[in-house]
PDB file of C-alpha atoms in Angstrom:
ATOM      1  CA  UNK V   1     -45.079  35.947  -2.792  1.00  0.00           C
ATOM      2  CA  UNK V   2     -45.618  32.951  -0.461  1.00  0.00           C
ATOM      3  CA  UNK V   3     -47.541  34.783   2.130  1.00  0.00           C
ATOM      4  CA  UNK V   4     -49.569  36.185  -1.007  1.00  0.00           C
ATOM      5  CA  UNK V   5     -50.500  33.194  -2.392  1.00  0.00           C
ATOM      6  CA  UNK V   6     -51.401  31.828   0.644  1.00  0.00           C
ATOM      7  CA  UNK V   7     -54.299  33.959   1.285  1.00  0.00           C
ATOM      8  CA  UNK V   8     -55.013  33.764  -2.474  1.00  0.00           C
ATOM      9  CA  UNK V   9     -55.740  30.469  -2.220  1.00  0.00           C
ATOM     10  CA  UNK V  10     -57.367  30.307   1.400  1.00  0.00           C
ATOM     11  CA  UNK V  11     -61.147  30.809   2.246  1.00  0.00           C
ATOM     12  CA  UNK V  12     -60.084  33.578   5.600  1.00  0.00           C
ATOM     13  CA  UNK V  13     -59.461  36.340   3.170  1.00  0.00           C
ATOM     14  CA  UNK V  14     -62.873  36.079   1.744  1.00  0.00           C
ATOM     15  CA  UNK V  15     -64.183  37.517   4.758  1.00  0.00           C
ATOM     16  CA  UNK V  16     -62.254  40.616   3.998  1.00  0.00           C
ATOM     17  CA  UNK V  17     -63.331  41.476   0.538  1.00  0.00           C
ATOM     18  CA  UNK V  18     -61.408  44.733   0.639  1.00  0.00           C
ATOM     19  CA  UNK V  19     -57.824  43.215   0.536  1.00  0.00           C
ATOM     20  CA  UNK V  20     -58.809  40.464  -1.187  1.00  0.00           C
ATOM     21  CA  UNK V  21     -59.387  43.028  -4.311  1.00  0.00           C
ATOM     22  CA  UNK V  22     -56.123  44.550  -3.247  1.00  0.00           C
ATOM     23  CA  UNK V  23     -54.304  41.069  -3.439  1.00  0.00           C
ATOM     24  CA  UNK V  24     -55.402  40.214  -6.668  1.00  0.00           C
ATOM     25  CA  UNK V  25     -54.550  43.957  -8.140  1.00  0.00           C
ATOM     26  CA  UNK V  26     -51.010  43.583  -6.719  1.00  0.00           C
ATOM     27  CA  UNK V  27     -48.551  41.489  -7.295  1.00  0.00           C
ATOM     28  CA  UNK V  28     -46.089  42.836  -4.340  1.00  0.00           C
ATOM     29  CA  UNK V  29     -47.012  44.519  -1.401  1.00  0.00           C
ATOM     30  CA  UNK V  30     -44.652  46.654  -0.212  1.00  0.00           C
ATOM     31  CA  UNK V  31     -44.899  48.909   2.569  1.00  0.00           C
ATOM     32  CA  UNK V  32     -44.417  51.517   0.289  1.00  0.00           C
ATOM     33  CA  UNK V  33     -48.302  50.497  -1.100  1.00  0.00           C
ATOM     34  CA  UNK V  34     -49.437  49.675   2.171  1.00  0.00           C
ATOM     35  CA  UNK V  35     -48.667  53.700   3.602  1.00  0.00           C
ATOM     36  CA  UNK V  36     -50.991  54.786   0.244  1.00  0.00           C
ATOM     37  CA  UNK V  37     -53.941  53.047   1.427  1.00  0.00           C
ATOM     38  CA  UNK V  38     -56.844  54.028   3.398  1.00  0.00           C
ATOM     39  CA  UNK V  39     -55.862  53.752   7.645  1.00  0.00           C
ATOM     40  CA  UNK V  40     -58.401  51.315   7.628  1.00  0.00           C
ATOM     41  CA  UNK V  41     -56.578  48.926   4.875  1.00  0.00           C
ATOM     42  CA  UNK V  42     -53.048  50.165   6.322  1.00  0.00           C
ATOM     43  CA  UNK V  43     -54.385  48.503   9.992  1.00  0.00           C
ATOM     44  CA  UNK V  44     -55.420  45.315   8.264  1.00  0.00           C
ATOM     45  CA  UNK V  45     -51.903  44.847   7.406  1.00  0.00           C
ATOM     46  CA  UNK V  46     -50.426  46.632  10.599  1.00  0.00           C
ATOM     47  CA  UNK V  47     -52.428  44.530  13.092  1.00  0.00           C
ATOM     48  CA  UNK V  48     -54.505  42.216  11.102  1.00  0.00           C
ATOM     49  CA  UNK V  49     -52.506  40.183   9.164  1.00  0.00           C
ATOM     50  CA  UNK V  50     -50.754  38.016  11.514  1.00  0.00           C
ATOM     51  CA  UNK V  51     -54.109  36.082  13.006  1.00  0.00           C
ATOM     52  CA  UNK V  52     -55.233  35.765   9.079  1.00  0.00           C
ATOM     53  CA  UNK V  53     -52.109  34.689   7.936  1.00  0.00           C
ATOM     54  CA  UNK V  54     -52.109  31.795  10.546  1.00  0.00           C
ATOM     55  CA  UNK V  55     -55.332  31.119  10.183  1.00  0.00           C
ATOM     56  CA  UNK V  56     -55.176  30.738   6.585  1.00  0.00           C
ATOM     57  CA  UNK V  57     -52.092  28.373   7.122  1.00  0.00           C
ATOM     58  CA  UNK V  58     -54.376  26.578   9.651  1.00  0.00           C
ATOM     59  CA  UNK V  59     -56.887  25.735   6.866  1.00  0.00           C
ATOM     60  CA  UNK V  60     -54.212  23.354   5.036  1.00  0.00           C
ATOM     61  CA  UNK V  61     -53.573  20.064   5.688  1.00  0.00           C
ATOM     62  CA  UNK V  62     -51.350  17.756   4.155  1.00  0.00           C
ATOM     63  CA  UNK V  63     -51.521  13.695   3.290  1.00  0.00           C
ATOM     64  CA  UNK V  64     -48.535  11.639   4.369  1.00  0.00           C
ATOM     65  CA  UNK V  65     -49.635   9.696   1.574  1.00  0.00           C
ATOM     66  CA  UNK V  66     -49.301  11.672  -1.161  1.00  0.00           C
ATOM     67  CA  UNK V  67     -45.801  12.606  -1.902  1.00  0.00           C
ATOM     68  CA  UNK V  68     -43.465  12.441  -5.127  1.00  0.00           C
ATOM     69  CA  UNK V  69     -39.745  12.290  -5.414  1.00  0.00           C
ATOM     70  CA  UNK V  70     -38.985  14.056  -8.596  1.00  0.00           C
ATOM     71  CA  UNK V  71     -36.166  12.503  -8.265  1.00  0.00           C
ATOM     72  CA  UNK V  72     -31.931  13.687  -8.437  1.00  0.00           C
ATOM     73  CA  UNK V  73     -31.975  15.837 -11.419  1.00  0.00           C
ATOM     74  CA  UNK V  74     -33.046  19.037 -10.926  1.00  0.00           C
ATOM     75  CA  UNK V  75     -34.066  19.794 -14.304  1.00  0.00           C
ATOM     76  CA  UNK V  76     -37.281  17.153 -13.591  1.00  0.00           C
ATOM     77  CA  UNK V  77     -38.229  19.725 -10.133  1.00  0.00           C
ATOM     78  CA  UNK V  78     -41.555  20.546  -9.992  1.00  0.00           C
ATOM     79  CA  UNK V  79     -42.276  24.183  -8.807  1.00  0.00           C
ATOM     80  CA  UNK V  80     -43.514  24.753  -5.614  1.00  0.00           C
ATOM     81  CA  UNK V  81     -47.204  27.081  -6.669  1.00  0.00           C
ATOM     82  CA  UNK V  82     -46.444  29.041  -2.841  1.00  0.00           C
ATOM     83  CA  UNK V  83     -42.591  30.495  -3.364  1.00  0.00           C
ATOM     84  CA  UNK V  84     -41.940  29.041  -6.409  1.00  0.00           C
ATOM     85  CA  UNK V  85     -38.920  27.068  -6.204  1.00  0.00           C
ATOM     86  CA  UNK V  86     -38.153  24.249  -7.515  1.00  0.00           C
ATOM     87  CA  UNK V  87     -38.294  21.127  -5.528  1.00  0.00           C
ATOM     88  CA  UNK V  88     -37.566  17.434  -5.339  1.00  0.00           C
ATOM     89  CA  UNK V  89     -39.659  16.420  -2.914  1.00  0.00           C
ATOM     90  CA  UNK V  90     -43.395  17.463  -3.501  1.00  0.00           C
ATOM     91  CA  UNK V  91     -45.993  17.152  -1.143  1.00  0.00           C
ATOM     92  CA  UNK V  92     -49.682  17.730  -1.971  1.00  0.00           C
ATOM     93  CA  UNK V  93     -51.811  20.079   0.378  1.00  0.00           C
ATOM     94  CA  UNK V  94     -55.846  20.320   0.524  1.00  0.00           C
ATOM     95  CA  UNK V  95     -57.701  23.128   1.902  1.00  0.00           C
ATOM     96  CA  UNK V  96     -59.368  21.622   4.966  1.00  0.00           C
TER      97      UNK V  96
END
């Protein structure tokens, strides 16, 4: 899920429109979908998605600044919009 909305959310996947499509269609990728697609789409993912996945976390940059404590109760967590979980601390990213 993290990894997923990563690339979602980062400009590096609009260069491959393909996958893009296929990220948006499906919510998991397993490697059980990846063996179904095309060899071209089934490299991507193979061989590909390493260098996109860092560059994609390359495009984000956080501000020092800009931090919350939700404080001790966990009922008053924020989710985090990447994985999901909950979290005290929250720290707000921009896409560089």
């Amino acid at each position: 899920m993290k990894e997923r909305t990563l690339l979602l959310n980062s400009d590096v996947i609009k260069e491959f429109p393909d996958i893009l499509s296929i990220l948006e269609e499906k919510e998991d990728i397993t490697d059980e979908l990846i063996k179904t697609l095309p060899e071209g789409k089934q490299n991507f993912f193979d061989n590909i998605l390493p260098r996109v996945l860092k560059q994609a976390i390359n495009e984000w940059k956080g501000d020092p600044n800009m931090m919350e404590d939700m404080g001790a109760d966990p009922s008053g967590w924020k989710y985090c919009s990447l994985d999901n979980r909950p979290n005290r601390y929250i720290f707000y990213i921009k896409n560089s």
